[in-house]
């Protein structure tokens, strides 16, 4: 069953995928409870625009993706505090706008056009060791900061007014959280793709929330679901010869549906 | 010689204007240590705005307020909101998560558990420790939020309509909890629309109506008069012996 692991590219796929499965739902947990589920999708599309810009101008695509994601985060946070537009409508605008611009830029560059599918759907089996080093370092820094400031991130997610009245610098912790989300999403893009990183940060968390358990257990369950989705997705895509990214997302949605139905059935039986 | 206690909260000529509408104008009051003050008034009168300004959640347009005195220059404030900003029906947290968020610095796991249990015991919520927040009744949830503030060892407890939507038994239980905390020396500022209840519980009442402060004091006769003017009806504030010391 595990003979596919004898290929080095598969080993890299499993390692890279596992790192993303550990960190994406972790940061995603804070986004989901803050009603910012769409943010991860928006950031991934803005990063896609950044990559297209990078490929066209010769700047390192990951760097331009990260800078564009940070710009989007600053804009989102600014309008959220100013309350000048509905936050989710701005997310929708950025999502559609950056995807359109990315497509225009990709089509302007003949060489870049080839890469579009790789960045849209990711290419987990073409991960290099340097990709793993980049996402590994990002994940490590993110994990350390999420652990160090767990109480603060929990409190700003639970109730911003209570957090402010407790003397927390809510603006700073908000900015830090979004900065980390921008890093994880833009650096994971080449591996899982723009359409799928958002799914991996959000769907396992949605599944874990159904358990109605503590916040820490919800994060652990979400990570568990993401790891299972990635491992079984890679294995299945290898055996039935499908795209790995969409297979991973398909499995995570399937796990959500099964868990949802199971919880509903249990509730009906308890009544 | 007796030393006159310095007020813990001093508010002078506080004005808040939002979109050219006056929400609060020329509010002045003092809150002494160990005092139990109720802010009453009709909905939209500016009560909650006053609390939000004191908590630095909203800026004032003019006037000043100062929290702290020589004895306690930077008092810790515990805040219990009317309802949570988040829709807590789906928020994935159990009671101990929420209570633990009141800790202001990192402590060992064993000490954390002990402090959470002690805070929950104080509010009669020990049995709820592992319960999901979405499964709590309104009264239970407010008592859990008070437990959270107790972990901060607050000098002042500020509550915004904490009993709104509660049944009578839960409300009774909640005010009993506040009375106990007050008896132990806690300074409490409470906003409520429930005049009769407030008159029964607190030491001092502040009435805010149409952005102005129309009454401040302890005399029930004056309070009845102010309230009658405020609501334009005939409200009788019953005199209750609330001096329980």
mmCIF file with all atom_site columns, N, CA, C and O in Angstrom, chain A residues 121-150:
data_model
loop_
_atom_site.group_PDB
_atom_site.id
_atom_site.type_symbol
_atom_site.label_atom_id
_atom_site.label_alt_id
_atom_site.label_comp_id
_atom_site.label_asym_id
_atom_site.label_entity_id
_atom_site.label_seq_id
_atom_site.pdbx_PDB_ins_code
_atom_site.Cartn_x
_atom_site.Cartn_y
_atom_site.Cartn_z
_atom_site.occupancy
_atom_site.B_iso_or_equiv
_atom_site.pdbx_formal_charge
_atom_site.auth_seq_id
_atom_site.auth_comp_id
_atom_site.auth_asym_id
_atom_site.auth_atom_id
_atom_site.pdbx_PDB_model_num
ATOM 1   N N  . UNK A 1 121 ? -4.185 25.315 -9.124 1.00 0.00 ? 121 UNK A N  1
ATOM 2   C CA . UNK A 1 121 ? -4.538 24.032 -8.497 1.00 0.00 ? 121 UNK A CA 1
ATOM 3   C C  . UNK A 1 121 ? -3.400 23.422 -7.701 1.00 0.00 ? 121 UNK A C  1
ATOM 4   O O  . UNK A 1 121 ? -3.561 22.389 -7.068 1.00 0.00 ? 121 UNK A O  1
ATOM 5   N N  . UNK A 1 122 ? -2.225 24.067 -7.760 1.00 0.00 ? 122 UNK A N  1
ATOM 6   C CA . UNK A 1 122 ? -1.087 23.548 -7.028 1.00 0.00 ? 122 UNK A CA 1
ATOM 7   C C  . UNK A 1 122 ? -0.533 22.318 -7.708 1.00 0.00 ? 122 UNK A C  1
ATOM 8   O O  . UNK A 1 122 ? -1.133 21.751 -8.615 1.00 0.00 ? 122 UNK A O  1
ATOM 9   N N  . UNK A 1 123 ? 0.627  21.943 -7.238 1.00 0.00 ? 123 UNK A N  1
ATOM 10  C CA . UNK A 1 123 ? 1.232  20.780 -7.844 1.00 0.00 ? 123 UNK A CA 1
ATOM 11  C C  . UNK A 1 123 ? 2.058  20.098 -6.771 1.00 0.00 ? 123 UNK A C  1
ATOM 12  O O  . UNK A 1 123 ? 3.265  20.267 -6.680 1.00 0.00 ? 123 UNK A O  1
ATOM 13  N N  . UNK A 1 124 ? 1.335  19.380 -5.941 1.00 0.00 ? 124 UNK A N  1
ATOM 14  C CA . UNK A 1 124 ? 1.960  18.822 -4.743 1.00 0.00 ? 124 UNK A CA 1
ATOM 15  C C  . UNK A 1 124 ? 3.079  17.831 -5.087 1.00 0.00 ? 124 UNK A C  1
ATOM 16  O O  . UNK A 1 124 ? 4.027  17.677 -4.340 1.00 0.00 ? 124 UNK A O  1
ATOM 17  N N  . UNK A 1 125 ? 2.966  17.195 -6.265 1.00 0.00 ? 125 UNK A N  1
ATOM 18  C CA . UNK A 1 125 ? 3.987  16.198 -6.603 1.00 0.00 ? 125 UNK A CA 1
ATOM 19  C C  . UNK A 1 125 ? 5.239  16.816 -7.228 1.00 0.00 ? 125 UNK A C  1
ATOM 20  O O  . UNK A 1 125 ? 6.216  16.127 -7.466 1.00 0.00 ? 125 UNK A O  1
ATOM 21  N N  . UNK A 1 126 ? 5.204  18.147 -7.486 1.00 0.00 ? 126 UNK A N  1
ATOM 22  C CA . UNK A 1 126 ? 6.424  18.764 -8.023 1.00 0.00 ? 126 UNK A CA 1
ATOM 23  C C  . UNK A 1 126 ? 7.123  19.624 -6.962 1.00 0.00 ? 126 UNK A C  1
ATOM 24  O O  . UNK A 1 126 ? 7.954  20.461 -7.268 1.00 0.00 ? 126 UNK A O  1
ATOM 25  N N  . UNK A 1 127 ? 6.756  19.406 -5.683 1.00 0.00 ? 127 UNK A N  1
ATOM 26  C CA . UNK A 1 127 ? 7.382  20.173 -4.597 1.00 0.00 ? 127 UNK A CA 1
ATOM 27  C C  . UNK A 1 127 ? 8.889  19.894 -4.574 1.00 0.00 ? 127 UNK A C  1
ATOM 28  O O  . UNK A 1 127 ? 9.311  18.747 -4.684 1.00 0.00 ? 127 UNK A O  1
ATOM 29  N N  . UNK A 1 128 ? 9.651  20.986 -4.410 1.00 0.00 ? 128 UNK A N  1
ATOM 30  C CA . UNK A 1 128 ? 11.107 20.805 -4.274 1.00 0.00 ? 128 UNK A CA 1
ATOM 31  C C  . UNK A 1 128 ? 11.472 20.923 -2.793 1.00 0.00 ? 128 UNK A C  1
ATOM 32  O O  . UNK A 1 128 ? 10.660 21.369 -1.983 1.00 0.00 ? 128 UNK A O  1
ATOM 33  N N  . UNK A 1 129 ? 12.708 20.542 -2.478 1.00 0.00 ? 129 UNK A N  1
ATOM 34  C CA . UNK A 1 129 ? 13.140 20.664 -1.081 1.00 0.00 ? 129 UNK A CA 1
ATOM 35  C C  . UNK A 1 129 ? 13.161 22.129 -0.653 1.00 0.00 ? 129 UNK A C  1
ATOM 36  O O  . UNK A 1 129 ? 12.915 22.441 0.514  1.00 0.00 ? 129 UNK A O  1
ATOM 37  N N  . UNK A 1 130 ? 13.453 23.041 -1.599 1.00 0.00 ? 130 UNK A N  1
ATOM 38  C CA . UNK A 1 130 ? 13.473 24.462 -1.205 1.00 0.00 ? 130 UNK A CA 1
ATOM 39  C C  . UNK A 1 130 ? 12.046 24.957 -0.910 1.00 0.00 ? 130 UNK A C  1
ATOM 40  O O  . UNK A 1 130 ? 11.837 25.774 -0.014 1.00 0.00 ? 130 UNK A O  1
ATOM 41  N N  . UNK A 1 131 ? 11.034 24.431 -1.637 1.00 0.00 ? 131 UNK A N  1
ATOM 42  C CA . UNK A 1 131 ? 9.630  24.755 -1.306 1.00 0.00 ? 131 UNK A CA 1
ATOM 43  C C  . UNK A 1 131 ? 9.321  24.315 0.121  1.00 0.00 ? 131 UNK A C  1
ATOM 44  O O  . UNK A 1 131 ? 8.680  25.034 0.891  1.00 0.00 ? 131 UNK A O  1
ATOM 45  N N  . UNK A 1 132 ? 9.790  23.105 0.460  1.00 0.00 ? 132 UNK A N  1
ATOM 46  C CA . UNK A 1 132 ? 9.532  22.570 1.804  1.00 0.00 ? 132 UNK A CA 1
ATOM 47  C C  . UNK A 1 132 ? 10.221 23.429 2.858  1.00 0.00 ? 132 UNK A C  1
ATOM 48  O O  . UNK A 1 132 ? 9.649  23.713 3.913  1.00 0.00 ? 132 UNK A O  1
ATOM 49  N N  . UNK A 1 133 ? 11.429 23.907 2.535  1.00 0.00 ? 133 UNK A N  1
ATOM 50  C CA . UNK A 1 133 ? 12.156 24.757 3.488  1.00 0.00 ? 133 UNK A CA 1
ATOM 51  C C  . UNK A 1 133 ? 11.380 26.054 3.718  1.00 0.00 ? 133 UNK A C  1
ATOM 52  O O  . UNK A 1 133 ? 11.229 26.494 4.868  1.00 0.00 ? 133 UNK A O  1
ATOM 53  N N  . UNK A 1 134 ? 10.842 26.651 2.637  1.00 0.00 ? 134 UNK A N  1
ATOM 54  C CA . UNK A 1 134 ? 10.108 27.927 2.772  1.00 0.00 ? 134 UNK A CA 1
ATOM 55  C C  . UNK A 1 134 ? 8.842  27.727 3.607  1.00 0.00 ? 134 UNK A C  1
ATOM 56  O O  . UNK A 1 134 ? 8.613  28.434 4.598  1.00 0.00 ? 134 UNK A O  1
ATOM 57  N N  . UNK A 1 135 ? 8.027  26.730 3.245  1.00 0.00 ? 135 UNK A N  1
ATOM 58  C CA . UNK A 1 135 ? 6.759  26.545 3.968  1.00 0.00 ? 135 UNK A CA 1
ATOM 59  C C  . UNK A 1 135 ? 7.018  26.032 5.393  1.00 0.00 ? 135 UNK A C  1
ATOM 60  O O  . UNK A 1 135 ? 6.309  26.396 6.337  1.00 0.00 ? 135 UNK A O  1
ATOM 61  N N  . UNK A 1 136 ? 8.082  25.234 5.540  1.00 0.00 ? 136 UNK A N  1
ATOM 62  C CA . UNK A 1 136 ? 8.438  24.724 6.873  1.00 0.00 ? 136 UNK A CA 1
ATOM 63  C C  . UNK A 1 136 ? 8.815  25.856 7.813  1.00 0.00 ? 136 UNK A C  1
ATOM 64  O O  . UNK A 1 136 ? 8.347  25.913 8.955  1.00 0.00 ? 136 UNK A O  1
ATOM 65  N N  . UNK A 1 137 ? 9.635  26.785 7.321  1.00 0.00 ? 137 UNK A N  1
ATOM 66  C CA . UNK A 1 137 ? 10.049 27.927 8.152  1.00 0.00 ? 137 UNK A CA 1
ATOM 67  C C  . UNK A 1 137 ? 8.834  28.797 8.481  1.00 0.00 ? 137 UNK A C  1
ATOM 68  O O  . UNK A 1 137 ? 8.652  29.213 9.628  1.00 0.00 ? 137 UNK A O  1
ATOM 69  N N  . UNK A 1 138 ? 8.004  29.065 7.464  1.00 0.00 ? 138 UNK A N  1
ATOM 70  C CA . UNK A 1 138 ? 6.799  29.882 7.688  1.00 0.00 ? 138 UNK A CA 1
ATOM 71  C C  . UNK A 1 138 ? 5.909  29.219 8.738  1.00 0.00 ? 138 UNK A C  1
ATOM 72  O O  . UNK A 1 138 ? 5.411  29.884 9.660  1.00 0.00 ? 138 UNK A O  1
ATOM 73  N N  . UNK A 1 139 ? 5.720  27.899 8.606  1.00 0.00 ? 139 UNK A N  1
ATOM 74  C CA . UNK A 1 139 ? 4.850  27.170 9.532  1.00 0.00 ? 139 UNK A CA 1
ATOM 75  C C  . UNK A 1 139 ? 5.418  27.224 10.944 1.00 0.00 ? 139 UNK A C  1
ATOM 76  O O  . UNK A 1 139 ? 4.676  27.413 11.920 1.00 0.00 ? 139 UNK A O  1
ATOM 77  N N  . UNK A 1 140 ? 6.738  27.078 11.064 1.00 0.00 ? 140 UNK A N  1
ATOM 78  C CA . UNK A 1 140 ? 7.368  27.077 12.389 1.00 0.00 ? 140 UNK A CA 1
ATOM 79  C C  . UNK A 1 140 ? 7.183  28.432 13.080 1.00 0.00 ? 140 UNK A C  1
ATOM 80  O O  . UNK A 1 140 ? 6.774  28.493 14.249 1.00 0.00 ? 140 UNK A O  1
ATOM 81  N N  . UNK A 1 141 ? 7.468  29.513 12.337 1.00 0.00 ? 141 UNK A N  1
ATOM 82  C CA . UNK A 1 141 ? 7.323  30.861 12.917 1.00 0.00 ? 141 UNK A CA 1
ATOM 83  C C  . UNK A 1 141 ? 5.861  31.095 13.315 1.00 0.00 ? 141 UNK A C  1
ATOM 84  O O  . UNK A 1 141 ? 5.559  31.569 14.410 1.00 0.00 ? 141 UNK A O  1
ATOM 85  N N  . UNK A 1 142 ? 4.929  30.700 12.404 1.00 0.00 ? 142 UNK A N  1
ATOM 86  C CA . UNK A 1 142 ? 3.500  30.897 12.675 1.00 0.00 ? 142 UNK A CA 1
ATOM 87  C C  . UNK A 1 142 ? 3.076  30.106 13.910 1.00 0.00 ? 142 UNK A C  1
ATOM 88  O O  . UNK A 1 142 ? 2.386  30.636 14.794 1.00 0.00 ? 142 UNK A O  1
ATOM 89  N N  . UNK A 1 143 ? 3.519  28.847 13.994 1.00 0.00 ? 143 UNK A N  1
ATOM 90  C CA . UNK A 1 143 ? 3.141  27.995 15.130 1.00 0.00 ? 143 UNK A CA 1
ATOM 91  C C  . UNK A 1 143 ? 3.664  28.589 16.439 1.00 0.00 ? 143 UNK A C  1
ATOM 92  O O  . UNK A 1 143 ? 2.946  28.613 17.446 1.00 0.00 ? 143 UNK A O  1
ATOM 93  N N  . UNK A 1 144 ? 4.896  29.085 16.414 1.00 0.00 ? 144 UNK A N  1
ATOM 94  C CA . UNK A 1 144 ? 5.478  29.666 17.637 1.00 0.00 ? 144 UNK A CA 1
ATOM 95  C C  . UNK A 1 144 ? 4.682  30.885 18.089 1.00 0.00 ? 144 UNK A C  1
ATOM 96  O O  . UNK A 1 144 ? 4.359  31.028 19.271 1.00 0.00 ? 144 UNK A O  1
ATOM 97  N N  . UNK A 1 145 ? 4.329  31.759 17.125 1.00 0.00 ? 145 UNK A N  1
ATOM 98  C CA . UNK A 1 145 ? 3.596  32.976 17.489 1.00 0.00 ? 145 UNK A CA 1
ATOM 99  C C  . UNK A 1 145 ? 2.161  32.664 17.919 1.00 0.00 ? 145 UNK A C  1
ATOM 100 O O  . UNK A 1 145 ? 1.637  33.274 18.853 1.00 0.00 ? 145 UNK A O  1
ATOM 101 N N  . UNK A 1 146 ? 1.531  31.675 17.255 1.00 0.00 ? 146 UNK A N  1
ATOM 102 C CA . UNK A 1 146 ? 0.155  31.309 17.640 1.00 0.00 ? 146 UNK A CA 1
ATOM 103 C C  . UNK A 1 146 ? 0.145  30.710 19.051 1.00 0.00 ? 146 UNK A C  1
ATOM 104 O O  . UNK A 1 146 ? -0.807 30.897 19.796 1.00 0.00 ? 146 UNK A O  1
ATOM 105 N N  . UNK A 1 147 ? 1.203  29.985 19.403 1.00 0.00 ? 147 UNK A N  1
ATOM 106 C CA . UNK A 1 147 ? 1.289  29.405 20.747 1.00 0.00 ? 147 UNK A CA 1
ATOM 107 C C  . UNK A 1 147 ? 1.575  30.497 21.772 1.00 0.00 ? 147 UNK A C  1
ATOM 108 O O  . UNK A 1 147 ? 0.940  30.570 22.822 1.00 0.00 ? 147 UNK A O  1
ATOM 109 N N  . UNK A 1 148 ? 2.538  31.359 21.439 1.00 0.00 ? 148 UNK A N  1
ATOM 110 C CA . UNK A 1 148 ? 2.952  32.411 22.371 1.00 0.00 ? 148 UNK A CA 1
ATOM 111 C C  . UNK A 1 148 ? 1.792  33.357 22.696 1.00 0.00 ? 148 UNK A C  1
ATOM 112 O O  . UNK A 1 148 ? 1.614  33.768 23.833 1.00 0.00 ? 148 UNK A O  1
ATOM 113 N N  . UNK A 1 149 ? 1.031  33.726 21.668 1.00 0.00 ? 149 UNK A N  1
ATOM 114 C CA . UNK A 1 149 ? -0.048 34.701 21.879 1.00 0.00 ? 149 UNK A CA 1
ATOM 115 C C  . UNK A 1 149 ? -1.424 34.048 21.818 1.00 0.00 ? 149 UNK A C  1
ATOM 116 O O  . UNK A 1 149 ? -2.400 34.690 21.452 1.00 0.00 ? 149 UNK A O  1
ATOM 117 N N  . UNK A 1 150 ? -1.505 32.780 22.220 1.00 0.00 ? 150 UNK A N  1
ATOM 118 C CA . UNK A 1 150 ? -2.784 32.044 22.152 1.00 0.00 ? 150 UNK A CA 1
ATOM 119 C C  . UNK A 1 150 ? -3.897 32.792 22.897 1.00 0.00 ? 150 UNK A C  1
ATOM 120 O O  . UNK A 1 150 ? -4.998 32.980 22.376 1.00 0.00 ? 150 UNK A O  1
#
